[in-house]
Amino acid sequence: MEKEELMITAKQALLELNDEEAEHLSEECATMLEYMKQMDEAEVEELEPTTYALSDGIRLREDIPEKNTELRDSLLKRAGEIEGTSFKIPKVLP
Amino acid sequence: MNEFLKEQAAWKQLLSENSTRRSYQQALVKADTQFHALLETDVEKGALMAAASQETGKLGGIPFTVKDNIAVNGFQFTCGSKMLEGLISPFTATSVQRLTDAGAVPVAKSNLDEFGMGSSTENSAFSITRNPWNTDMVPGGSSGGAAASVASGMVPFALGSDTGGSVRQPAAFCGVYGLKPTYGRISRYGLAAYASSMESVGILSDDLGLMRSVFQTVQGKDVHDQSSIDCRDYEYENEKPLTIAVFRELEGTEPEIERGYRTAIEAVRSLGWNVKEIQLPSLAFSVPSFYTIAMAEASANLARYTGVRYGYRAEGASNQEEMVRKTREEAFGAEVKLRILLGTYVLRSGFQDQYYLKAQKIRTKIRRELERLFQEVQAVLTPVFPVMPYASGAGLTSMQQKIADRYTITANLTGIPALSFPACVENGLPVGMQLMGPACAEHLLFSAVQKLSDALPAVQLPKVITPQEVLNG
């Protein structure tokens, strides 16, 4: 993968890459993409794609709200930074 | 009382009292200094969870390890990643809950390749797990900690997860049995998602009877997992000789594995079963198709790790996006980054049809080929991995590891069950084979593999712990 393509992809994936990493990953990605090209030889045009191997179809359930403050508090405890019952993050706009 | 029942009774006795539980805890910690299979060991905490059930049935008082990408309330939940270092799970996976409800005792979380991505358990952020048969060798992966915990005798069974062979391959490298069930048959609730459409919670054990009991306990539909299913068992005539499909030739497979395969085929014949030589042309595309789908799903599933709600958070970022990018840069390992990047790339507009859609169509082709095959045979016999356990730090490259998944990934792409078993020992290391069956044919696989194991040479595990020895001090 060209370095420019890699950096566009990394931006979309929200991954920061340093120069050394970018060089290494660019080579690894290129090798893998080259390998994936083998799929070009498969004759599959008329086939439907399989998204799940086995599926029972879509199942629906009632949407019933549950109040579990113990779980809420327990989850909040695991956050890097909170304020009240909100997750605190650096400012969103640069 | 046979040896197996004696051992079961000893495990139950070991877990029944504070003093013997303490001895067991010490024995586990000591044994693990050799293997680095466990990331957290807490027999007492596990015993408290199981105590609530009062269940004294088959699994009552039987200890097990849980791969550290499966949630157990109060235990750590790291997925082998710096991203989740120190995270304590606030809930329990359905598979674990059903076992503790039956009285089984989760005693430790086991090591894995980060988020299940790897075949050697060298890609963990915390330790490199060693193979109990020879500690210079890798135990396989990604459930390498689970396999080593069973092979070394620490526990009689373990829960792992299998996305492309991650239960069966380490089971093969460590000489134990490994089950990847039919997709959806064991709930994935509480399993950290990597490639959701292909992965399953799986079971490792040195005893097929115990594995069967564990499977019966954990399987079945779960309201917490939309993809979980209740299966009607695949029907076959138990008294009639089975017909087993085998490959005439194995390409790029080490001679020891080739010999193990021939040994297993001989065992099939010795049981009076029929052997049908086959070719599956579309398997040539299985590895690129599997990795395209797995990486695409991984890139979406791992997008949740941002440092906002839990886990690692990078310091010093001036805005939210920078914080997320730096968090992911600092906390993900190289293999995880590679898979996220490739997954993002194959889903990018302009490339989707070329990679992702094509891979899904190949998946259909492989599925249909197998459906046709299962009209004529009841199971397919293949090696688990084309190479023997290799030396830690000097083995296969990341690319070679992926290509070597070619025998195992078929079951993940198509959702069918597969059971790996030790076929023989070559140069002091175990050689693993697998039987793949039609959907919901786990009971056929258990029965067939039991008969095959009886016909094959016995494999003696290098156990360093037995419950009797711990009880006797």
Coordinates of C-alpha atoms in Angstrom, one line a residue:
Chain A
M1 CA 0.0 0.0 0.0
E2 CA 1.4 3.4 -0.9
K3 CA 2.2 5.6 2.1
E4 CA -0.4 8.2 1.0
E5 CA -3.2 5.5 0.9
L6 CA -2.0 4.2 4.2
M7 CA -2.3 7.6 5.9
I8 CA -5.8 8.2 4.4
T9 CA -6.8 4.8 5.8
A10 CA -5.2 5.5 9.2
K11 CA -7.0 8.8 9.5
Q12 CA -10.4 7.0 8.8
A13 CA -9.5 4.3 11.4
L14 CA -8.5 7.0 13.9
L15 CA -5.0 5.6 14.2
E16 CA -2.0 7.8 14.7
L17 CA 1.1 6.3 13.1
N18 CA 4.7 7.3 13.6
D19 CA 7.1 7.2 10.6
E20 CA 8.7 3.9 11.5
E21 CA 5.3 2.2 12.1
A22 CA 4.0 3.7 8.8
E23 CA 6.8 2.3 6.8
H24 CA 6.5 -1.2 8.4
L25 CA 2.7 -1.3 8.1
S26 CA 2.8 0.0 4.6
E27 CA 4.9 -3.1 3.6
E28 CA 2.7 -5.5 5.6
C29 CA -0.5 -4.1 4.1
A30 CA 0.9 -4.3 0.6
T31 CA 1.9 -8.0 1.1
M32 CA -1.6 -8.9 2.5
L33 CA -3.5 -6.9 -0.3
E34 CA -1.4 -8.7 -2.9
Y35 CA -2.3 -12.0 -1.3
M36 CA -6.0 -11.0 -1.3
K37 CA -5.9 -10.5 -5.0
Q38 CA -6.1 -14.2 -5.4
M39 CA -9.8 -13.8 -4.9
D40 CA -10.0 -12.2 -8.4
E41 CA -9.7 -15.7 -9.9
A42 CA -12.8 -17.0 -8.1
E43 CA -15.9 -17.3 -10.3
V44 CA -18.6 -16.0 -8.0
E45 CA -20.4 -13.3 -10.0
E46 CA -23.8 -15.0 -9.9
L47 CA -23.7 -15.8 -6.2
E48 CA -25.3 -13.9 -3.3
P49 CA -23.0 -12.7 -0.6
T50 CA -23.1 -14.5 2.8
T51 CA -23.0 -12.1 5.7
Y52 CA -23.8 -14.7 8.4
A53 CA -23.1 -18.4 8.0
L54 CA -26.2 -19.5 10.0
S55 CA -29.0 -17.2 11.0
D56 CA -32.4 -17.6 12.6
G57 CA -33.5 -14.4 11.0
I58 CA -34.3 -11.2 12.8
R59 CA -35.7 -11.6 16.3
L60 CA -37.5 -8.7 18.0
R61 CA -38.2 -8.1 21.6
E62 CA -40.1 -5.5 23.6
D63 CA -38.1 -2.3 24.2
I64 CA -38.6 -2.0 28.0
P65 CA -36.4 0.5 29.8
E66 CA -34.6 -0.8 32.9
K67 CA -33.2 1.3 35.7
N68 CA -30.0 -0.1 37.1
T69 CA -28.1 2.6 38.9
E70 CA -25.7 0.1 40.4
L71 CA -24.6 -1.0 37.0
R72 CA -24.5 2.7 35.8
D73 CA -22.3 3.7 38.7
S74 CA -20.1 0.7 38.2
L75 CA -19.6 1.5 34.5
L76 CA -18.8 5.1 35.2
K77 CA -16.1 4.1 37.7
R78 CA -14.3 2.5 34.8
A79 CA -14.0 5.7 32.8
G80 CA -10.8 7.8 32.5
E81 CA -12.5 10.9 33.6
I82 CA -16.1 11.7 34.6
E83 CA -18.1 14.7 35.8
G84 CA -21.2 13.8 37.6
T85 CA -22.7 11.1 35.4
S86 CA -21.0 12.3 32.2
F87 CA -17.8 11.1 30.6
K88 CA -15.3 14.0 30.4
I89 CA -13.2 14.5 27.3
P90 CA -10.9 17.2 25.9
K91 CA -12.7 19.9 23.8
V92 CA -14.2 18.6 20.6
L93 CA -13.4 21.5 18.3
P94 CA -9.6 22.1 17.8
Chain B
M1 CA -14.4 -46.1 40.3
N2 CA -12.5 -45.5 37.1
E3 CA -9.6 -43.0 36.8
F4 CA -11.8 -40.3 35.4
L5 CA -14.4 -40.4 38.2
K6 CA -11.6 -40.5 40.8
E7 CA -10.1 -37.4 39.3
Q8 CA -13.6 -35.7 39.2
A9 CA -14.1 -36.5 42.9
A10 CA -10.6 -35.2 43.7
W11 CA -11.3 -31.8 42.0
K12 CA -14.6 -31.5 43.9
Q13 CA -12.8 -32.2 47.1
L14 CA -10.1 -29.8 46.3
L15 CA -12.6 -27.0 45.7
S16 CA -14.8 -27.8 48.7
E17 CA -12.7 -26.2 51.6
N18 CA -10.9 -23.0 52.3
S19 CA -7.6 -24.7 53.2
T20 CA -7.5 -27.0 50.1
R21 CA -8.5 -24.0 47.9
R22 CA -5.6 -22.1 49.2
S23 CA -3.3 -25.0 48.4
Y24 CA -4.7 -25.1 44.9
Q25 CA -4.2 -21.4 44.4
Q26 CA -0.6 -21.7 45.4
A27 CA -0.1 -24.7 43.1
L28 CA -1.6 -22.8 40.2
V29 CA 0.6 -19.7 40.8
K30 CA 3.7 -21.9 41.1
A31 CA 3.0 -24.0 38.0
D32 CA 2.3 -20.8 36.0
T33 CA 5.8 -19.5 36.6
Q34 CA 6.8 -22.0 33.9
F35 CA 4.1 -21.4 31.4
H36 CA 2.7 -17.9 31.8
A37 CA -0.7 -19.2 30.8
L38 CA -2.7 -17.2 33.4
L39 CA -3.3 -13.4 33.6
E40 CA -5.2 -13.5 36.9
T41 CA -5.7 -16.4 39.3
D42 CA -8.2 -16.3 42.1
V43 CA -9.7 -19.6 43.2
E44 CA -11.5 -18.0 46.2
K45 CA -13.3 -15.4 44.0
G46 CA -14.4 -18.1 41.6
A47 CA -15.6 -20.4 44.3
L48 CA -17.8 -17.6 45.7
M49 CA -19.4 -17.2 42.3
A50 CA -20.1 -21.0 42.0
A51 CA -21.2 -21.3 45.7
A52 CA -24.5 -19.4 44.9
S53 CA -25.7 -22.3 42.7
Q54 CA -25.7 -25.1 45.4
E55 CA -25.4 -27.4 42.4
T56 CA -23.7 -30.7 43.0
G57 CA -24.2 -32.3 39.6
K58 CA -21.5 -33.4 37.1
L59 CA -19.9 -30.0 36.9
G60 CA -20.3 -29.0 40.6
G61 CA -16.9 -28.1 42.0
I62 CA -15.0 -28.6 38.8
P63 CA -12.5 -25.7 38.1
F64 CA -12.0 -24.1 34.7
T65 CA -10.1 -21.2 33.2
V66 CA -11.7 -18.5 31.1
K67 CA -9.9 -16.8 28.2
D68 CA -9.4 -13.2 29.0
N69 CA -11.6 -11.9 26.2
I70 CA -14.7 -13.5 28.0
A71 CA -16.2 -11.5 30.8
V72 CA -16.4 -12.8 34.4
N73 CA -17.8 -10.3 36.9
G74 CA -15.1 -9.1 39.3
F75 CA -12.2 -10.6 37.3
Q76 CA -10.0 -8.5 34.9
F77 CA -11.0 -8.3 31.3
T78 CA -8.0 -7.3 29.3
C79 CA -8.3 -9.2 26.0
G80 CA -4.5 -9.4 26.2
S81 CA -4.3 -5.7 25.3
K82 CA -2.7 -2.6 27.0
M83 CA -5.9 -0.9 25.9
L84 CA -7.9 -2.7 28.6
E85 CA -5.1 -3.2 31.2
G86 CA -6.6 -3.0 34.7
L87 CA -10.2 -3.2 33.5
I88 CA -12.4 -5.2 35.8
S89 CA -15.5 -6.7 34.2
P90 CA -18.9 -5.5 35.6
F91 CA -20.8 -8.5 34.2
T92 CA -20.5 -12.2 33.3
A93 CA -20.7 -13.8 29.9
T94 CA -23.7 -16.2 29.5
S95 CA -21.4 -19.2 28.8
V96 CA -19.6 -18.6 32.2
Q97 CA -22.8 -17.9 34.0
R98 CA -24.4 -21.1 32.8
L99 CA -21.3 -23.0 34.1
T100 CA -21.2 -21.3 37.5
D101 CA -25.0 -21.9 37.8
A102 CA -24.1 -25.6 37.3
G103 CA -21.5 -25.3 40.1
A104 CA -18.3 -25.1 38.0
V105 CA -15.7 -22.8 39.4
P106 CA -13.8 -20.2 37.3
V107 CA -10.4 -20.0 38.9
A108 CA -8.3 -17.9 36.4
K109 CA -8.3 -15.8 33.3
S110 CA -6.0 -17.1 30.6
N111 CA -3.6 -15.4 28.3
L112 CA -4.3 -14.8 24.6
D113 CA -3.0 -13.0 21.5
E114 CA -4.3 -9.4 21.7
F115 CA -8.1 -9.5 21.0
G116 CA -7.7 -13.0 19.7
M117 CA -5.5 -12.0 16.8
G118 CA -2.6 -14.5 16.4
S119 CA -1.7 -18.1 16.4
S120 CA 1.0 -18.3 19.0
T121 CA 0.1 -16.3 22.2
E122 CA 3.2 -14.2 21.6
N123 CA 1.0 -11.2 20.7
S124 CA -0.2 -10.6 24.3
A125 CA 0.6 -7.3 25.9
F126 CA 1.4 -9.1 29.2
S127 CA 3.3 -12.3 28.7
I128 CA 4.4 -15.0 26.2
T129 CA 2.8 -18.3 27.0
R130 CA 4.9 -21.5 26.8
N131 CA 3.9 -24.9 25.6
P132 CA 3.8 -27.4 28.5
W133 CA 5.2 -30.1 26.2
N134 CA 8.3 -28.1 25.7
T135 CA 8.6 -24.6 27.1
D136 CA 10.8 -23.4 24.2
M137 CA 7.8 -23.9 21.9
V138 CA 4.7 -21.8 21.5
P139 CA 1.4 -23.2 22.7
G140 CA -0.5 -22.0 19.6
G141 CA -3.1 -19.3 19.8
S142 CA -5.0 -17.3 20.3
S143 CA -6.4 -19.4 23.2
G144 CA -2.8 -20.5 24.0
G145 CA -3.3 -19.8 27.8
A146 CA -6.4 -21.9 27.8
A147 CA -4.7 -24.9 26.1
A148 CA -1.6 -24.7 28.3
S149 CA -3.8 -24.6 31.4
V150 CA -5.5 -27.9 30.4
A151 CA -2.3 -29.6 29.1
S152 CA -0.4 -28.8 32.3
G153 CA -3.1 -30.2 34.4
M154 CA -4.0 -26.8 36.1
V155 CA -7.7 -27.4 35.2
P156 CA -9.7 -30.2 33.5
F157 CA -11.4 -27.8 31.0
A158 CA -11.2 -24.2 29.7
L159 CA -13.3 -21.8 27.8
G160 CA -11.7 -20.2 24.8
S161 CA -12.9 -18.5 21.6
D162 CA -12.4 -19.6 18.0
T163 CA -12.6 -17.0 15.2
G164 CA -10.4 -18.8 12.7
G165 CA -9.1 -21.8 14.6
S166 CA -8.2 -20.1 17.9
V167 CA -9.5 -23.0 20.0
R168 CA -8.5 -25.9 17.8
Q169 CA -5.0 -24.9 16.9
P170 CA -3.7 -24.4 20.4
A171 CA -5.6 -27.5 21.5
A172 CA -3.6 -29.4 18.8
F173 CA -0.3 -27.8 19.8
C174 CA -0.9 -28.8 23.4
G175 CA -2.3 -32.3 22.8
V176 CA -5.9 -31.7 24.1
Y177 CA -9.4 -31.7 22.5
G178 CA -10.8 -28.4 21.2
L179 CA -14.4 -27.7 20.1
K180 CA -15.6 -24.9 17.9
P181 CA -19.3 -25.3 18.0
T182 CA -21.9 -24.5 15.4
Y183 CA -22.1 -20.7 15.0
G184 CA -24.6 -19.3 17.5
R185 CA -25.0 -22.5 19.5
I186 CA -23.0 -21.0 22.4
S187 CA -24.0 -17.5 23.3
R188 CA -21.4 -14.8 22.5
Y189 CA -22.8 -12.4 25.1
G190 CA -19.7 -11.3 27.1
L191 CA -17.2 -12.4 24.4
A192 CA -15.3 -9.3 23.3
A193 CA -16.1 -8.9 19.6
Y194 CA -13.5 -9.4 16.9
A195 CA -15.1 -10.9 13.8
S196 CA -18.7 -11.3 14.9
S197 CA -20.1 -13.3 12.0
M198 CA -17.5 -16.1 12.4
E199 CA -16.5 -16.4 16.0
S200 CA -17.7 -18.7 18.8
V201 CA -16.9 -19.4 22.4
G202 CA -15.3 -22.9 22.4
I203 CA -14.2 -25.5 24.9
L204 CA -10.8 -27.2 25.5
S205 CA -10.4 -30.3 27.6
D206 CA -8.4 -33.5 28.0
D207 CA -11.6 -35.5 28.4
L208 CA -14.4 -35.8 25.8
G209 CA -17.0 -36.8 28.3
L210 CA -16.4 -33.7 30.4
M211 CA -16.3 -31.6 27.3
R212 CA -19.7 -32.9 26.3
S213 CA -21.2 -32.1 29.7
V214 CA -19.8 -28.6 29.5
F215 CA -21.2 -28.2 26.0
Q216 CA -24.6 -29.4 27.0
T217 CA -24.6 -26.9 29.9
V218 CA -23.6 -23.8 27.9
Q219 CA -25.3 -24.3 24.6
G220 CA -28.7 -22.9 23.6
K221 CA -30.4 -19.6 22.7
D222 CA -29.7 -16.6 24.9
V223 CA -31.9 -13.5 25.1
H224 CA -28.7 -11.4 25.3
D225 CA -27.3 -12.6 22.0
Q226 CA -29.4 -12.1 18.8
S227 CA -27.4 -14.6 16.8
S228 CA -27.7 -17.4 19.4
I229 CA -29.8 -20.4 18.3
D230 CA -31.4 -23.5 19.6
C231 CA -30.3 -26.4 17.4
R232 CA -32.1 -29.5 16.5
D233 CA -29.4 -32.2 16.6
Y234 CA -28.3 -33.3 13.2
E235 CA -29.8 -36.7 12.5
Y236 CA -27.8 -39.8 11.5
E237 CA -27.9 -43.5 12.0
N238 CA -25.6 -44.2 14.9
E239 CA -25.2 -47.9 14.1
K240 CA -24.3 -47.5 10.4
P241 CA -20.6 -47.0 9.5
L242 CA -19.8 -43.4 8.9
T243 CA -18.4 -42.0 5.7
I244 CA -15.6 -39.6 6.3
A245 CA -14.2 -37.3 3.6
V246 CA -10.4 -37.0 3.4
F247 CA -8.0 -35.1 1.2
R248 CA -5.9 -37.3 -1.1
E249 CA -3.0 -34.9 -0.9
L250 CA -1.9 -32.3 1.6
E251 CA 0.0 -29.4 0.1
G252 CA 2.7 -27.5 2.1
T253 CA 2.2 -29.6 5.1
E254 CA 5.1 -30.8 7.4
P255 CA 6.0 -34.5 7.2
E256 CA 5.0 -35.1 10.9
I257 CA 1.5 -33.7 10.2
E258 CA 1.3 -35.8 7.0
R259 CA 2.1 -38.9 9.1
G260 CA -0.4 -37.9 11.7
Y261 CA -3.0 -37.6 9.0
R262 CA -2.3 -41.0 7.6
T263 CA -2.4 -42.4 11.1
A264 CA -5.9 -40.9 11.6
I265 CA -7.1 -42.2 8.3
E266 CA -6.0 -45.7 9.2
A267 CA -7.9 -45.3 12.5
V268 CA -11.0 -44.4 10.4
R269 CA -10.6 -47.5 8.3
S270 CA -9.9 -49.7 11.4
L271 CA -13.4 -48.8 12.7
G272 CA -14.9 -50.1 9.5
W273 CA -16.0 -46.6 8.4
N274 CA -15.9 -45.6 4.7
V275 CA -13.2 -43.2 3.4
K276 CA -14.1 -40.9 0.5
E277 CA -11.3 -39.0 -1.1
I278 CA -12.3 -35.4 -2.1
Q279 CA -11.2 -32.1 -3.5
L280 CA -12.8 -28.8 -2.5
P281 CA -11.6 -26.4 -5.2
S282 CA -13.0 -23.2 -3.6
L283 CA -10.9 -23.8 -0.5
A284 CA -8.1 -22.2 -2.5
F285 CA -9.8 -18.9 -1.8
S286 CA -10.7 -19.5 1.8
V287 CA -7.7 -17.7 3.5
P288 CA -7.9 -14.4 1.5
S289 CA -11.7 -14.5 1.9
F290 CA -11.6 -15.2 5.6
Y291 CA -9.0 -12.5 6.4
T292 CA -10.9 -9.9 4.3
I293 CA -14.1 -10.5 6.3
A294 CA -12.3 -10.9 9.6
M295 CA -10.4 -7.6 9.2
A296 CA -13.4 -5.7 8.0
E297 CA -15.4 -6.8 11.0
A298 CA -12.4 -6.2 13.3
S299 CA -12.0 -2.6 12.1
A300 CA -15.7 -2.0 13.0
N301 CA -15.7 -3.9 16.3
L302 CA -12.5 -2.3 17.6
A303 CA -13.7 1.2 16.8
R304 CA -15.3 1.2 20.3
Y305 CA -11.9 1.5 22.0
T306 CA -11.4 5.2 22.2
G307 CA -10.3 5.9 25.8
V308 CA -13.6 7.7 26.5
R309 CA -15.7 5.3 28.5
Y310 CA -13.2 2.7 29.8
G311 CA -9.6 1.4 29.3
Y312 CA -6.4 3.2 28.4
R313 CA -6.5 7.0 27.7
A314 CA -3.5 8.9 26.3
E315 CA -2.3 11.9 28.2
G316 CA -1.8 15.5 26.9
A317 CA -4.2 15.6 23.9
S318 CA -5.5 19.1 23.1
N319 CA -8.8 17.9 21.6
Q320 CA -11.0 14.8 21.5
E321 CA -10.0 13.4 18.1
E322 CA -6.3 13.7 19.0
M323 CA -7.0 11.9 22.3
V324 CA -8.7 9.0 20.5
R325 CA -5.9 8.8 17.8
K326 CA -3.1 8.9 20.4
T327 CA -4.9 6.4 22.7
R328 CA -5.2 3.9 19.9
E329 CA -1.7 4.5 18.7
E330 CA -0.2 3.9 22.2
A331 CA -2.4 1.1 23.4
F332 CA -2.9 -1.2 20.3
G333 CA -0.2 -3.7 19.3
A334 CA 1.2 -4.0 15.8
E335 CA -1.0 -7.0 14.7
V336 CA -4.2 -5.3 15.8
K337 CA -3.2 -2.1 14.0
L338 CA -2.5 -4.0 10.8
R339 CA -5.9 -5.7 10.9
I340 CA -7.7 -2.5 11.7
L341 CA -5.9 -0.7 8.8
L342 CA -6.6 -3.5 6.3
G343 CA -10.2 -3.8 7.5
T344 CA -10.8 -0.1 7.1
Y345 CA -9.2 -0.2 3.6
V346 CA -11.3 -3.1 2.3
L347 CA -14.5 -1.3 3.5
R348 CA -13.5 2.1 1.9
S349 CA -15.7 3.3 -0.8
G350 CA -14.3 2.2 -4.2
F351 CA -12.7 -0.9 -2.7
Q352 CA -15.7 -2.7 -1.1
D353 CA -16.8 -4.6 -4.2
Q354 CA -13.2 -5.7 -5.0
Y355 CA -12.5 -7.1 -1.6
Y356 CA -15.4 -7.3 0.9
L357 CA -18.2 -8.2 -1.4
K358 CA -16.1 -10.7 -3.3
A359 CA -15.0 -12.4 0.0
Q360 CA -18.6 -12.7 1.0
K361 CA -19.5 -14.3 -2.3
I362 CA -16.6 -16.8 -2.0
R363 CA -18.1 -17.6 1.4
T364 CA -21.3 -18.6 -0.3
K365 CA -19.4 -20.7 -2.8
I366 CA -17.6 -22.6 0.0
R367 CA -20.8 -23.0 2.0
R368 CA -22.6 -24.5 -1.0
E369 CA -19.7 -26.8 -1.8
L370 CA -19.8 -28.2 1.8
E371 CA -23.6 -28.5 1.8
R372 CA -23.2 -30.7 -1.3
L373 CA -20.4 -32.7 0.3
F374 CA -22.5 -33.3 3.5
Q375 CA -25.1 -35.0 1.3
E376 CA -22.6 -37.8 0.8
V377 CA -20.4 -37.8 4.0
Q378 CA -21.1 -37.3 7.7
A379 CA -17.7 -35.6 8.5
V380 CA -14.5 -34.2 6.9
L381 CA -11.1 -35.1 8.4
T382 CA -8.3 -32.6 8.0
P383 CA -5.1 -31.7 9.9
V384 CA -5.6 -28.7 12.2
F385 CA -2.4 -26.8 11.3
P386 CA 0.1 -27.6 8.6
V387 CA 3.1 -27.2 10.8
M388 CA 4.2 -28.6 14.2
P389 CA 4.5 -26.4 17.3
Y390 CA 7.4 -24.1 16.6
A391 CA 10.0 -22.3 18.7
S392 CA 8.9 -19.1 20.4
G393 CA 10.4 -16.0 18.8
A394 CA 11.7 -17.9 15.8
G395 CA 8.7 -19.3 14.2
L396 CA 6.2 -18.2 11.5
T397 CA 5.9 -14.6 10.2
S398 CA 2.5 -12.9 10.6
M399 CA 1.7 -13.7 7.0
Q400 CA 2.8 -17.4 7.3
Q401 CA 0.6 -17.7 10.3
K402 CA -2.4 -16.5 8.4
I403 CA -1.8 -18.8 5.4
A404 CA -1.4 -21.7 7.9
D405 CA -5.0 -21.2 9.1
R406 CA -6.3 -22.8 5.9
Y407 CA -7.6 -26.0 7.5
T408 CA -9.4 -24.4 10.4
I409 CA -11.1 -21.3 8.9
T410 CA -13.5 -23.3 6.7
A411 CA -15.6 -24.1 9.8
N412 CA -15.7 -20.4 10.7
L413 CA -16.6 -19.2 7.3
T414 CA -19.5 -21.7 7.0
G415 CA -20.6 -21.8 10.7
I416 CA -20.2 -25.6 11.0
P417 CA -18.9 -27.4 14.1
A418 CA -15.4 -28.8 14.3
L419 CA -13.6 -30.9 16.9
S420 CA -9.8 -31.2 17.1
F421 CA -8.1 -34.1 18.8
P422 CA -4.6 -35.4 19.4
A423 CA -3.8 -38.1 16.8
C424 CA -0.3 -39.0 17.8
V425 CA 3.0 -37.7 19.2
E426 CA 6.0 -36.9 16.8
N427 CA 9.4 -35.9 18.2
G428 CA 8.0 -35.3 21.6
L429 CA 5.2 -33.0 20.4
P430 CA 1.5 -33.7 19.8
V431 CA -0.1 -33.8 16.3
G432 CA -3.7 -32.6 16.0
M433 CA -6.4 -33.5 13.5
Q434 CA -10.0 -32.3 13.3
L435 CA -13.4 -33.6 12.2
M436 CA -15.8 -31.1 10.8
G437 CA -19.5 -32.0 10.6
P438 CA -22.7 -30.4 9.3
A439 CA -24.4 -27.7 11.4
C440 CA -25.6 -28.9 14.8
A441 CA -23.7 -32.2 14.5
E442 CA -21.7 -31.8 17.7
H443 CA -23.0 -35.0 19.2
L444 CA -21.9 -36.9 16.1
L445 CA -18.4 -35.3 16.4
F446 CA -18.1 -36.2 20.1
S447 CA -19.1 -39.8 19.4
A448 CA -16.9 -40.2 16.3
V449 CA -13.8 -38.6 17.9
Q450 CA -14.2 -40.8 21.0
K451 CA -14.1 -43.9 18.8
L452 CA -11.2 -42.5 16.8
S453 CA -9.3 -41.7 20.0
D454 CA -9.9 -45.2 21.3
A455 CA -8.4 -46.5 18.0
L456 CA -5.4 -44.2 18.1
P457 CA -2.3 -44.4 20.4
A458 CA -3.0 -42.8 23.8
V459 CA -1.4 -39.3 24.3
Q460 CA 0.0 -38.7 27.7
L461 CA -0.2 -35.0 28.7
P462 CA 2.8 -33.4 30.5
K463 CA 0.7 -32.5 33.6
V464 CA 2.5 -30.7 36.5
I465 CA -0.6 -30.6 38.6
T466 CA -3.1 -33.2 39.6
P467 CA -5.9 -32.7 42.2
Q468 CA -4.8 -35.7 44.1
E469 CA -1.2 -34.4 44.5
V470 CA -2.4 -31.0 45.7
L471 CA -4.7 -32.7 48.2
N472 CA -1.9 -34.9 49.4
G473 CA 0.3 -31.7 49.9

